[in-house]
Tab-separated table of C-alpha atoms in Angstrom:
chain	number	residue	atom	x	y	z
A	1351	MET	CA	14.854	25.386	55.569
A	1352	LYS	CA	14.621	21.648	55.302
A	1353	LEU	CA	17.852	19.866	54.387
A	1354	ALA	CA	16.208	17.926	51.594
A	1355	LYS	CA	14.888	21.073	49.966
A	1356	ARG	CA	18.301	22.752	50.116
A	1357	LEU	CA	19.992	19.763	48.463
A	1358	ILE	CA	17.772	20.013	45.381
A	1359	THR	CA	19.544	23.171	44.312
A	1360	PHE	CA	22.793	22.781	46.197
A	1361	SER	CA	24.646	20.916	43.451
A	1362	LEU	CA	23.311	23.276	40.817
A	1363	ALA	CA	24.704	26.139	42.852
A	1364	ALA	CA	28.042	24.476	43.355
A	1365	ALA	CA	30.005	27.155	41.578
A	1366	LEU	CA	28.459	30.031	43.479
A	1367	SER	CA	31.485	31.047	45.450
A	1368	LEU	CA	33.420	34.003	44.102
A	1369	SER	CA	36.481	32.351	42.748
A	1370	LEU	CA	39.815	33.649	43.873
A	1371	ALA	CA	40.882	32.077	40.602
A	1372	ALA	CA	44.372	31.040	39.662
A	1373	CYS	CA	47.486	32.893	40.670
A	1374	GLY	CA	50.700	32.849	38.763
A	1375	GLY	CA	54.329	32.631	39.707
A	1376	GLY	CA	56.042	34.866	42.249
A	1377	SER	CA	55.296	38.554	41.954
A	1378	GLY	CA	58.592	39.878	43.155
A	1379	GLY	CA	61.017	37.201	44.143
A	1380	SER	CA	61.115	34.952	47.155
A	1381	THR	CA	62.766	35.334	50.529
A	1382	PRO	CA	64.744	32.725	52.445
A	1383	ALA	CA	62.564	30.565	54.677
A	1384	PRO	CA	63.480	30.232	58.319
A	1385	ALA	CA	64.413	26.922	59.873
A	1386	THR	CA	61.471	24.574	60.330
A	1387	THR	CA	60.236	23.443	63.672
A	1388	GLN	CA	58.711	20.158	64.674
A	1389	PRO	CA	54.909	20.338	65.103
A	1390	ALA	CA	53.780	19.891	68.663
A	1391	GLY	CA	51.757	16.798	67.856
A	1392	SER	CA	53.831	15.351	65.020
A	1393	SER	CA	53.538	11.674	64.353
A	1394	SER	CA	55.927	9.274	66.049
A	1395	ALA	CA	54.220	6.083	64.927
A	1396	THR	CA	56.216	3.530	62.962
A	1397	GLU	CA	53.502	3.055	60.316
A	1398	PRO	CA	53.102	6.030	57.942
A	1399	ILE	CA	49.942	8.027	58.415
A	1400	LYS	CA	48.108	9.030	55.267
A	1401	LEU	CA	46.064	12.238	55.101
A	1402	THR	CA	43.940	13.238	52.125
A	1403	MET	CA	43.281	16.857	51.177
A	1404	ALA	CA	40.922	18.246	48.535
A	1405	THR	CA	41.236	21.767	47.178
A	1406	PHE	CA	39.570	23.527	44.247
A	1407	LEU	CA	42.834	25.402	43.709
A	1408	TYR	CA	44.823	22.351	42.704
A	1409	VAL	CA	43.668	22.309	39.081
A	1410	GLU	CA	45.528	25.566	38.475
A	1411	ALA	CA	49.235	25.046	37.776
A	1412	PRO	CA	50.548	27.933	39.907
A	1413	HIS	CA	48.485	26.884	42.923
A	1414	ARG	CA	49.454	23.252	42.368
A	1415	ALA	CA	53.112	24.203	42.412
A	1416	VAL	CA	52.744	26.063	45.707
A	1417	ILE	CA	50.632	23.370	47.378
A	1418	ASP	CA	53.128	20.716	46.281
A	1419	ARG	CA	55.909	22.818	47.831
A	1420	LEU	CA	53.990	23.093	51.065
A	1421	VAL	CA	53.548	19.320	51.231
A	1422	GLU	CA	57.197	18.748	50.323
A	1423	GLU	CA	58.435	21.077	53.051
A	1424	TYR	CA	56.112	19.625	55.629
A	1425	ASN	CA	57.325	16.123	54.827
A	1426	LYS	CA	60.787	17.250	55.896
A	1427	ILE	CA	59.326	18.143	59.287
A	1428	ASP	CA	57.222	15.031	59.752
A	1429	PRO	CA	58.199	12.404	57.168
A	1430	ASN	CA	55.848	9.930	58.799
A	1431	VAL	CA	52.777	11.825	57.531
A	1432	GLN	CA	51.911	11.427	53.869
A	1433	ILE	CA	49.557	14.011	52.420
A	1434	GLU	CA	47.705	13.169	49.230
A	1435	ILE	CA	46.236	16.140	47.347
A	1436	SER	CA	43.274	15.996	45.015
A	1437	GLY	CA	41.114	18.547	43.219
A	1438	ALA	CA	38.665	18.882	40.354
A	1439	GLY	CA	37.607	21.689	38.090
A	1440	TYR	CA	35.930	24.539	39.937
A	1441	ALA	CA	32.282	23.491	39.398
A	1442	ASP	CA	33.029	19.773	39.674
A	1443	TYR	CA	34.866	20.302	42.951
A	1444	TRP	CA	31.814	21.688	44.747
A	1445	ASN	CA	29.535	19.004	43.285
A	1446	ASN	CA	31.954	16.274	44.340
A	1447	LEU	CA	32.317	17.707	47.826
A	1448	THR	CA	28.534	17.723	48.283
A	1449	THR	CA	28.259	14.104	47.207
A	1450	GLU	CA	31.195	12.976	49.338
A	1451	ILE	CA	29.991	14.626	52.515
A	1452	LEU	CA	26.536	13.143	52.078
A	1453	ALA	CA	28.172	9.711	51.588
A	1454	ASN	CA	30.480	10.219	54.615
A	1455	ASN	CA	33.628	9.657	52.521
A	1456	GLU	CA	35.083	13.131	52.100
A	1457	THR	CA	38.788	13.806	52.356
A	1458	ASP	CA	40.489	14.469	55.739
A	1459	ILE	CA	41.202	18.126	54.886
A	1460	MET	CA	39.210	20.413	52.606
A	1461	GLN	CA	39.594	23.973	51.346
A	1462	ILE	CA	36.514	26.107	50.735
A	1463	TYR	CA	35.392	29.745	50.734
A	1464	PRO	CA	33.704	31.270	53.798
A	1465	GLU	CA	30.335	31.707	52.118
A	1466	ASN	CA	30.125	27.941	51.694
A	1467	LEU	CA	30.914	27.086	55.303
A	1468	ALA	CA	27.371	26.970	56.632
A	1469	SER	CA	25.993	25.145	53.592
A	1470	TYR	CA	28.487	22.302	53.832
A	1471	GLN	CA	28.598	22.142	57.636
A	1472	THR	CA	24.845	21.528	57.734
A	1473	LEU	CA	24.840	18.860	55.023
A	1474	ARG	CA	25.412	16.215	57.682
A	1475	GLU	CA	23.680	15.990	61.016
A	1476	GLY	CA	26.159	16.857	63.743
A	1477	GLY	CA	28.271	18.795	61.283
A	1478	ALA	CA	30.568	17.861	58.399
A	1479	PHE	CA	33.622	19.541	59.946
A	1480	LEU	CA	35.660	19.076	63.116
A	1481	ASP	CA	35.279	21.678	65.829
A	1482	LEU	CA	38.759	23.269	66.030
A	1483	THR	CA	37.962	25.816	68.719
A	1484	ASP	CA	40.103	24.376	71.510
A	1485	ARG	CA	43.031	23.638	69.182
A	1486	PHE	CA	42.865	27.109	67.657
A	1487	ASN	CA	42.768	28.866	71.027
A	1488	ALA	CA	45.608	26.749	72.406
A	1489	ALA	CA	47.758	27.681	69.393
A	1490	GLY	CA	47.404	31.399	70.179
A	1491	LEU	CA	46.276	32.282	66.663
A	1492	GLU	CA	43.566	34.752	67.660
A	1493	GLY	CA	44.059	38.048	65.798
A	1494	LYS	CA	46.896	36.726	63.653
A	1495	LEU	CA	45.123	35.560	60.486
A	1496	THR	CA	43.255	37.750	58.016
A	1497	GLY	CA	39.613	36.758	57.627
A	1498	GLN	CA	39.756	34.189	60.403
A	1499	GLU	CA	36.398	35.361	61.730
A	1500	THR	CA	34.801	33.857	58.602
A	1501	GLY	CA	35.867	30.401	59.740
A	1502	VAL	CA	33.470	30.500	62.691
A	1503	TYR	CA	29.965	29.075	62.447
A	1504	ASP	CA	27.487	28.449	65.247
A	1505	ASP	CA	30.134	29.772	67.702
A	1506	LYS	CA	32.589	27.067	66.657
A	1507	THR	CA	35.914	27.540	64.854
A	1508	LEU	CA	35.572	25.160	61.937
A	1509	GLY	CA	37.986	26.623	59.413
A	1510	VAL	CA	41.464	28.139	59.557
A	1511	SER	CA	42.426	31.046	57.262
A	1512	ASN	CA	45.918	29.708	56.753
A	1513	TYR	CA	46.460	30.006	52.997
A	1514	SER	CA	45.873	33.405	51.449
A	1515	TRP	CA	43.299	36.089	50.913
A	1516	GLY	CA	42.530	38.698	48.348
A	1517	THR	CA	40.399	41.688	47.519
A	1518	THR	CA	39.975	43.384	44.152
A	1519	ALA	CA	41.228	46.433	42.296
A	1520	MET	CA	41.425	47.686	38.717
A	1521	PHE	CA	44.389	46.612	36.560
A	1522	TYR	CA	45.240	48.719	33.534
A	1523	ARG	CA	47.611	48.715	30.593
A	1524	LYS	CA	49.780	51.806	30.899
A	1525	SER	CA	50.515	52.166	27.182
A	1526	MET	CA	46.863	51.989	26.195
A	1527	LEU	CA	45.769	54.681	28.657
A	1528	GLU	CA	48.709	56.879	27.717
A	1529	GLU	CA	47.798	56.619	24.030
A	1530	LYS	CA	44.321	57.965	24.832
A	1531	GLY	CA	45.642	60.671	27.141
A	1532	ILE	CA	44.082	59.123	30.259
A	1533	ASP	CA	45.707	59.628	33.662
A	1534	PRO	CA	44.800	56.510	35.698
A	1535	GLU	CA	45.021	58.502	38.912
A	1536	SER	CA	42.162	60.653	37.678
A	1537	ILE	CA	39.744	57.702	37.781
A	1538	LYS	CA	38.112	58.391	41.148
A	1539	THR	CA	34.400	57.664	40.544
A	1540	GLN	CA	32.236	55.492	38.306
A	1541	ASP	CA	31.669	58.513	36.026
A	1542	ASN	CA	35.454	58.978	35.628
A	1543	PHE	CA	35.740	55.269	34.805
A	1544	LEU	CA	32.904	55.415	32.288
A	1545	GLU	CA	34.451	58.454	30.602
A	1546	ALA	CA	37.765	56.605	30.248
A	1547	CYS	CA	36.049	53.470	28.952
A	1548	ARG	CA	34.143	55.449	26.306
A	1549	LYS	CA	37.449	56.324	24.626
A	1550	PHE	CA	37.999	52.639	23.883
A	1551	SER	CA	34.429	51.832	22.852
A	1552	GLU	CA	34.511	52.367	19.110
A	1553	GLY	CA	33.279	49.820	16.589
A	1554	ASP	CA	34.077	46.370	17.936
A	1555	SER	CA	36.527	47.735	20.517
A	1556	VAL	CA	35.615	47.722	24.205
A	1557	ALA	CA	37.261	48.687	27.495
A	1558	MET	CA	36.978	45.400	29.422
A	1559	GLY	CA	35.608	41.904	29.336
A	1560	VAL	CA	32.482	41.217	31.375
A	1561	VAL	CA	31.588	37.703	32.498
A	1562	TYR	CA	27.957	36.816	31.915
A	1563	GLY	CA	25.623	33.812	31.846
A	1564	THR	CA	25.687	31.114	34.539
A	1565	HIS	CA	29.102	31.988	36.038
A	1566	ALA	CA	29.227	33.497	39.545
A	1567	PHE	CA	31.403	36.306	38.185
A	1568	SER	CA	28.324	37.659	36.395
A	1569	VAL	CA	27.137	38.754	39.826
A	1570	SER	CA	30.384	39.352	41.673
A	1571	GLU	CA	31.970	41.920	39.367
A	1572	TRP	CA	28.898	44.167	39.244
A	1573	ASN	CA	28.248	43.586	42.921
A	1574	ARG	CA	31.746	44.572	44.045
A	1575	LEU	CA	32.151	47.502	41.669
A	1576	ILE	CA	28.761	49.165	41.793
A	1577	ALA	CA	26.029	47.472	43.831
A	1578	ARG	CA	27.286	46.796	47.334
A	1579	PRO	CA	29.054	50.136	47.759
A	1580	VAL	CA	25.735	51.954	47.474
A	1581	SER	CA	23.304	49.335	48.853
A	1582	ASN	CA	25.497	47.900	51.644
A	1583	GLY	CA	24.163	44.465	50.903
A	1584	LEU	CA	23.200	42.553	47.763
A	1585	TYR	CA	21.219	39.905	49.667
A	1586	PHE	CA	20.496	41.421	53.071
A	1587	ALA	CA	20.505	45.009	54.318
A	1588	ASP	CA	23.016	46.474	56.767
A	1589	GLY	CA	26.115	44.795	55.339
A	1590	GLU	CA	24.713	41.277	54.833
A	1591	THR	CA	23.939	40.959	58.535
A	1592	ALA	CA	21.120	39.207	60.397
A	1593	PRO	CA	18.206	38.819	60.607
A	1594	TYR	CA	18.372	36.509	57.619
A	1595	THR	CA	14.661	36.761	56.984
A	1596	ALA	CA	12.484	37.652	54.029
A	1597	ASP	CA	11.673	41.102	55.379
A	1598	HIS	CA	15.400	41.893	55.573
A	1599	LEU	CA	16.094	41.018	51.917
A	1600	ASN	CA	17.759	43.781	49.953
A	1601	CYS	CA	18.271	42.545	46.397
A	1602	ASN	CA	15.569	44.767	44.872
A	1603	SER	CA	16.275	47.848	46.967
A	1604	GLU	CA	16.348	51.187	45.161
A	1605	ALA	CA	20.127	51.279	45.318
A	1606	ASN	CA	20.622	47.786	43.913
A	1607	VAL	CA	18.140	48.476	41.114
A	1608	TRP	CA	20.058	51.651	40.222
A	1609	ALA	CA	23.360	49.767	40.293
A	1610	ALA	CA	22.045	46.970	38.072
A	1611	GLN	CA	20.651	49.477	35.584
A	1612	TRP	CA	24.031	51.270	35.485
A	1613	TRP	CA	25.805	47.989	34.740
A	1614	ASN	CA	23.320	47.056	32.024
A	1615	ASP	CA	23.816	50.483	30.451
A	1616	PHE	CA	27.608	50.084	30.678
A	1617	ILE	CA	27.354	46.877	28.636
A	1618	ALA	CA	24.360	47.350	26.340
A	1619	THR	CA	24.110	51.081	25.752
A	1620	GLU	CA	27.625	52.427	26.259
A	1621	LYS	CA	29.141	49.331	24.639
A	1622	CYS	CA	32.059	49.477	27.066
A	1623	GLY	CA	32.132	45.798	27.988
A	1624	LYS	CA	32.307	42.675	25.874
A	1625	LEU	CA	30.418	39.696	27.228
A	1626	VAL	CA	32.549	36.620	27.808
A	1627	LEU	CA	31.738	33.213	29.251
A	1628	ASP	CA	34.606	32.919	31.700
A	1629	LYS	CA	36.992	35.136	33.631
A	1630	LYS	CA	39.941	33.644	31.742
A	1631	ASP	CA	38.531	35.193	28.570
A	1632	SER	CA	38.555	38.733	29.971
A	1633	ARG	CA	42.082	38.144	31.326
A	1634	GLU	CA	43.308	37.005	27.939
A	1635	MET	CA	41.745	40.090	26.333
A	1636	PHE	CA	43.773	42.197	28.764
A	1637	TRP	CA	46.971	40.269	28.092
A	1638	ASN	CA	46.467	40.482	24.303
A	1639	GLY	CA	46.051	44.264	24.480
A	1640	GLU	CA	42.416	44.100	23.343
A	1641	VAL	CA	41.163	45.958	26.433
A	1642	PRO	CA	42.875	48.381	28.817
A	1643	PHE	CA	41.076	47.312	32.036
A	1644	CYS	CA	40.678	44.129	34.052
A	1645	MET	CA	39.110	43.993	37.476
A	1646	ASP	CA	40.954	41.363	39.501
A	1647	GLY	CA	42.831	40.559	42.721
A	1648	PRO	CA	46.446	40.186	43.813
A	1649	TRP	CA	46.597	36.672	42.364
A	1650	PHE	CA	46.363	38.270	38.903
A	1651	ILE	CA	49.833	39.757	39.337
A	1652	GLY	CA	51.384	36.314	39.386
A	1653	MET	CA	49.212	35.189	36.506
A	1654	CYS	CA	50.369	38.135	34.404
A	1655	GLN	CA	54.009	37.461	35.180
A	1656	GLU	CA	53.630	33.795	34.281
A	1657	HIS	CA	51.848	34.692	31.055
A	1658	ASP	CA	54.491	37.180	29.916
A	1659	ALA	CA	57.075	38.627	32.290
A	1660	ALA	CA	57.996	41.292	29.742
A	1661	MET	CA	54.449	42.660	29.977
A	1662	MET	CA	54.795	43.565	33.655
A	1663	ASP	CA	56.296	47.009	32.989
A	1664	ASP	CA	53.110	47.919	31.142
A	1665	ILE	CA	50.722	46.974	33.968
A	1666	GLY	CA	49.476	49.304	36.653
A	1667	ILE	CA	46.927	48.971	39.453
A	1668	ILE	CA	44.476	51.515	40.852
A	1669	PRO	CA	41.916	50.969	43.596
A	1670	GLN	CA	38.281	50.409	42.769
A	1671	PHE	CA	36.575	53.736	42.248
A	1672	ASP	CA	34.167	55.497	44.576
A	1673	VAL	CA	30.523	55.378	43.559
A	1674	VAL	CA	28.436	58.573	43.514
A	1675	TYR	CA	24.731	57.874	44.017
A	1676	ASN	CA	21.989	60.418	44.735
A	1677	GLY	CA	24.620	63.065	45.316
A	1678	GLU	CA	26.440	61.039	47.955
A	1679	THR	CA	29.851	59.399	47.570
A	1680	TYR	CA	30.351	55.826	48.684
A	1681	LYS	CA	33.697	54.146	49.124
A	1682	PRO	CA	34.266	50.671	47.643
A	1683	ASN	CA	33.722	47.742	50.021
A	1684	PRO	CA	34.842	44.709	47.953
A	1685	THR	CA	34.744	41.347	49.657
A	1686	ASN	CA	37.736	39.881	51.408
A	1687	PHE	CA	38.370	36.392	50.041
A	1688	PRO	CA	40.212	34.117	52.506
A	1689	VAL	CA	40.534	30.411	51.748
A	1690	LEU	CA	39.494	28.290	54.717
A	1691	SER	CA	41.089	24.918	55.535
A	1692	LEU	CA	38.885	22.465	57.436
A	1693	ILE	CA	39.147	18.971	58.862
A	1694	SER	CA	36.460	16.394	58.307
A	1695	SER	CA	34.549	15.291	61.389
A	1696	LYS	CA	35.206	11.763	60.063
A	1697	CYS	CA	38.986	12.202	59.954
A	1698	GLU	CA	40.801	9.274	61.601
A	1699	HIS	CA	43.933	11.274	62.367
A	1700	PRO	CA	42.698	14.717	63.482
A	1701	ASP	CA	45.841	15.584	65.475
A	1702	GLU	CA	48.114	15.043	62.492
A	1703	ALA	CA	45.713	16.938	60.253
A	1704	TRP	CA	45.667	19.839	62.684
A	1705	ASP	CA	49.474	19.888	62.860
A	1706	PHE	CA	49.616	20.419	59.109
A	1707	LEU	CA	47.020	23.238	59.207
A	1708	LEU	CA	48.904	24.863	62.079
A	1709	TRP	CA	52.217	24.659	60.224
A	1710	MET	CA	50.607	26.407	57.233
A	1711	THR	CA	50.273	29.510	59.442
A	1712	SER	CA	54.032	29.609	60.070
A	1713	ALA	CA	56.361	32.184	58.520
A	1714	GLU	CA	58.016	29.475	56.490
A	1715	ALA	CA	54.776	28.315	54.914
A	1716	GLN	CA	53.442	31.825	54.389
A	1717	LYS	CA	56.543	32.812	52.422
A	1718	ILE	CA	55.976	29.830	50.156
A	1719	ILE	CA	52.367	30.938	49.683
A	1720	ALA	CA	53.512	34.460	48.803
A	1721	ASP	CA	55.249	33.050	45.759
A	1722	CYS	CA	51.804	32.354	44.370
A	1723	GLY	CA	51.220	36.087	43.927
A	1724	GLN	CA	48.588	36.220	46.640
A	1725	ILE	CA	48.619	37.957	50.004
A	1726	PRO	CA	49.469	35.461	52.759
A	1727	ALA	CA	46.971	35.028	55.569
A	1728	SER	CA	49.510	35.936	58.261
A	1729	ILE	CA	48.780	39.551	59.208
A	1730	GLU	CA	52.285	40.042	60.619
A	1731	TYR	CA	54.056	38.775	57.523
A	1732	ALA	CA	51.770	40.359	54.911
A	1733	SER	CA	52.142	43.786	56.547
A	1734	SER	CA	55.885	43.507	57.054
A	1735	ASP	CA	58.507	45.602	55.226
A	1736	GLU	CA	60.066	42.333	54.073
A	1737	TYR	CA	56.886	41.336	52.284
A	1738	LYS	CA	56.342	44.799	50.779
A	1739	ALA	CA	59.899	44.852	49.447
A	1740	ALA	CA	59.626	41.402	47.907
A	1741	TYR	CA	56.123	41.841	46.495
A	1742	PRO	CA	55.551	45.575	45.835
A	1743	LEU	CA	52.541	45.214	43.502
A	1744	SER	CA	50.748	42.814	45.796
A	1745	ALA	CA	51.399	45.142	48.720
A	1746	LEU	CA	49.350	47.808	46.945
A	1747	PHE	CA	46.213	45.896	47.885
A	1748	TYR	CA	47.046	46.361	51.541
A	1749	ASP	CA	47.408	50.061	50.900
A	1750	PHE	CA	44.057	50.179	49.110
A	1751	MET	CA	42.343	48.527	52.061
A	1752	GLU	CA	43.756	51.031	54.498
A	1753	ASN	CA	43.358	54.199	52.430
A	1754	ASN	CA	40.704	53.688	49.757
A	1755	TYR	CA	38.276	50.997	50.883
A	1756	THR	CA	35.764	50.917	53.675
A	1757	THR	CA	34.815	47.825	55.661
A	1758	LEU	CA	34.900	44.759	53.418
A	1759	ILE	CA	31.547	42.968	53.152
A	1760	ALA	CA	31.306	39.200	52.777
A	1761	ASP	CA	28.424	37.182	51.425
A	1762	PRO	CA	26.081	35.862	54.134
A	1763	ALA	CA	27.465	32.638	55.561
A	1764	ILE	CA	24.126	30.887	56.042
A	1765	PRO	CA	22.891	27.473	54.924
A	1766	GLU	CA	20.584	29.044	52.339
A	1767	TYR	CA	23.342	31.091	50.692
A	1768	SER	CA	23.869	28.676	47.776
A	1769	GLU	CA	20.218	28.886	46.775
A	1770	LEU	CA	20.046	32.655	47.182
A	1771	SER	CA	23.169	33.063	45.111
A	1772	GLN	CA	21.788	30.849	42.351
A	1773	VAL	CA	18.707	33.080	42.180
A	1774	MET	CA	20.949	36.118	41.785
A	1775	ILE	CA	23.033	34.418	39.083
A	1776	ASP	CA	19.841	33.624	37.178
A	1777	ALA	CA	18.764	37.248	37.531
A	1778	ALA	CA	22.151	38.498	36.316
A	1779	ALA	CA	21.845	36.325	33.218
A	1780	GLU	CA	18.672	38.238	32.338
A	1781	MET	CA	19.916	41.700	33.312
A	1782	PHE	CA	23.470	41.827	32.018
A	1783	THR	CA	23.249	41.145	28.318
A	1784	ASP	CA	24.073	43.227	25.262
A	1785	THR	CA	20.424	44.346	25.046
A	1786	PRO	CA	18.996	47.169	27.150
A	1787	VAL	CA	16.503	45.871	29.715
A	1788	ASP	CA	14.449	47.191	32.578
A	1789	VAL	CA	16.122	45.505	35.536
A	1790	LYS	CA	13.570	46.270	38.268
A	1791	PRO	CA	11.024	43.541	37.400
A	1792	ILE	CA	13.848	41.009	37.273
A	1793	LEU	CA	15.123	41.967	40.750
A	1794	ASP	CA	11.571	42.060	42.108
A	1795	GLU	CA	11.116	38.479	40.930
A	1796	ALA	CA	14.458	37.533	42.450
A	1797	HIS	CA	13.306	38.982	45.751
A	1798	ASP	CA	10.167	36.821	45.722
A	1799	LYS	CA	12.171	33.689	44.946
A	1800	MET	CA	14.571	34.438	47.784
A	1801	ALA	CA	11.693	35.038	50.174
A	1802	ALA	CA	10.278	31.633	49.267
A	1803	ILE	CA	13.663	30.037	49.973
A	1804	LEU	CA	13.734	31.682	53.412
A	1805	GLY	CA	10.296	30.302	54.161
A	1806	SER	CA	8.135	33.350	53.619
C-alpha cells in the first residue's frame, strides 16, 4: 500500500481505535507509595530539560488528575526535567498526531493504542518512533507488563505498556434486575442476555444504549460481544493473524454475517437497545436508571464512583456471556486494551524521555495509576493481594480473564488497519440501525472494499 494512498483516509479514520474512554476516581482507596528511586539516567545538567508529551487521555478529568500526579511525583525524583502535557479531544488528537508526524514536529512522548502503532510508525520514512529494544531489554522488563507484545512492530520494541490496560464485561444495576426477578448469575449465553433484556423492552424502555453512526464503538461493542467470539476475527481469519491479504479477509464470513444479523435484530426487531451517538450517552442512561446494562471496562468503575458514590452499592459486574452458534458454545475473547507510550525518533533528549517511561513501570507509579480505576500494566502489582484488596471490583476483570474468557484478540496492527476499520465503521452505520436490514450484502461490499485496500 502506497503511503500517499493511505494518508487520504488516515485522518478520516483518526478515531478508529477502540477508546478505553475516561476513568473516574479511585475504585477502592489508595495504598501508600514506596520511596522513590533516582532513574539510572536522570538529568544532571544545570539547564532544565523540557520534554513534551501528548496523550488522548488528557482531556478527561480523571485521567488528567492521574497524569498530573505522575508528572508531579517524577519531578521530585528529577526536578531538572520538566514535562509538558498536551492533549486534544479524541478525534482531534489522532488528526493532530498525523499532521505533526508528517511535519516532523510531534511531541517527544506520545500515547496511542496498539492498533495504531503500524499506521503511525510508517507515516515517516525510517519510522516515527524511537527503537527502544536495547533500553527495554536492559531494564529487564520482559514478561512484566500486560500487553507489552503489542508494542513491537517490525521486530522492534517501539512502545511501552506502562500505563494501564482493560478488557470489557457487563455492568448491571442490581435493583433493576431484582425488580424484574432476574438473577445476573443466570446470564450465561446471548440467549440468556436477550431474555433478560426483553423484560425491559416495553414501549420506549430499552435494556442498554448502543452506539451507532460514525463512532468506532458502533463496531467494537458488537464485535466484542457477538462477532469475534464466533468468527475468531472480524478482519482476518485465525484470530486476526497473518497473512494480511485479501484472500484471508474474514469480515463477510458466515459467522460474522450471523453475528451482525443478531445485533441488528437485537436493536431493530427486539427493541432492546436504544441508538445513541456517543458512549457517554449510554453511560448516562445507565447512571440515570434508564437501562439496567452497560458494557464497559474497569475504567467505568471509577467513572461511576465519580458520578455518584452512593450509586456504587447498586452496581454489579458479570463477565461477557458465552455465544452459542450452530450448536457450539464459544467463550468471549474481548480485546485487551493497553495504552502504549512511545518516544519520537526526533526527540532531542531520548535518555531523559526513556527514564520517565521506565519510572512509569515502577510500583510507585502503578499505584498512582490504579487510582484512575483502571488495571495497572504491572502484572506483579495488578495480580497482587494488595491490589485486589484495594480495588475489589477492578480485580474482577482479572478473574474474568482467567476463568471466563479465552485468548484475547487484538485488532491487526498493520499499516492498513485505519482504512480497514473505517470500512467496517461505514458498514456498521448501515447495518446497526433501528430498521431491520439484510446485513450480508453490506458485509460483502465491505469485503470488496477491504480487498481493494490490500491491493487485490
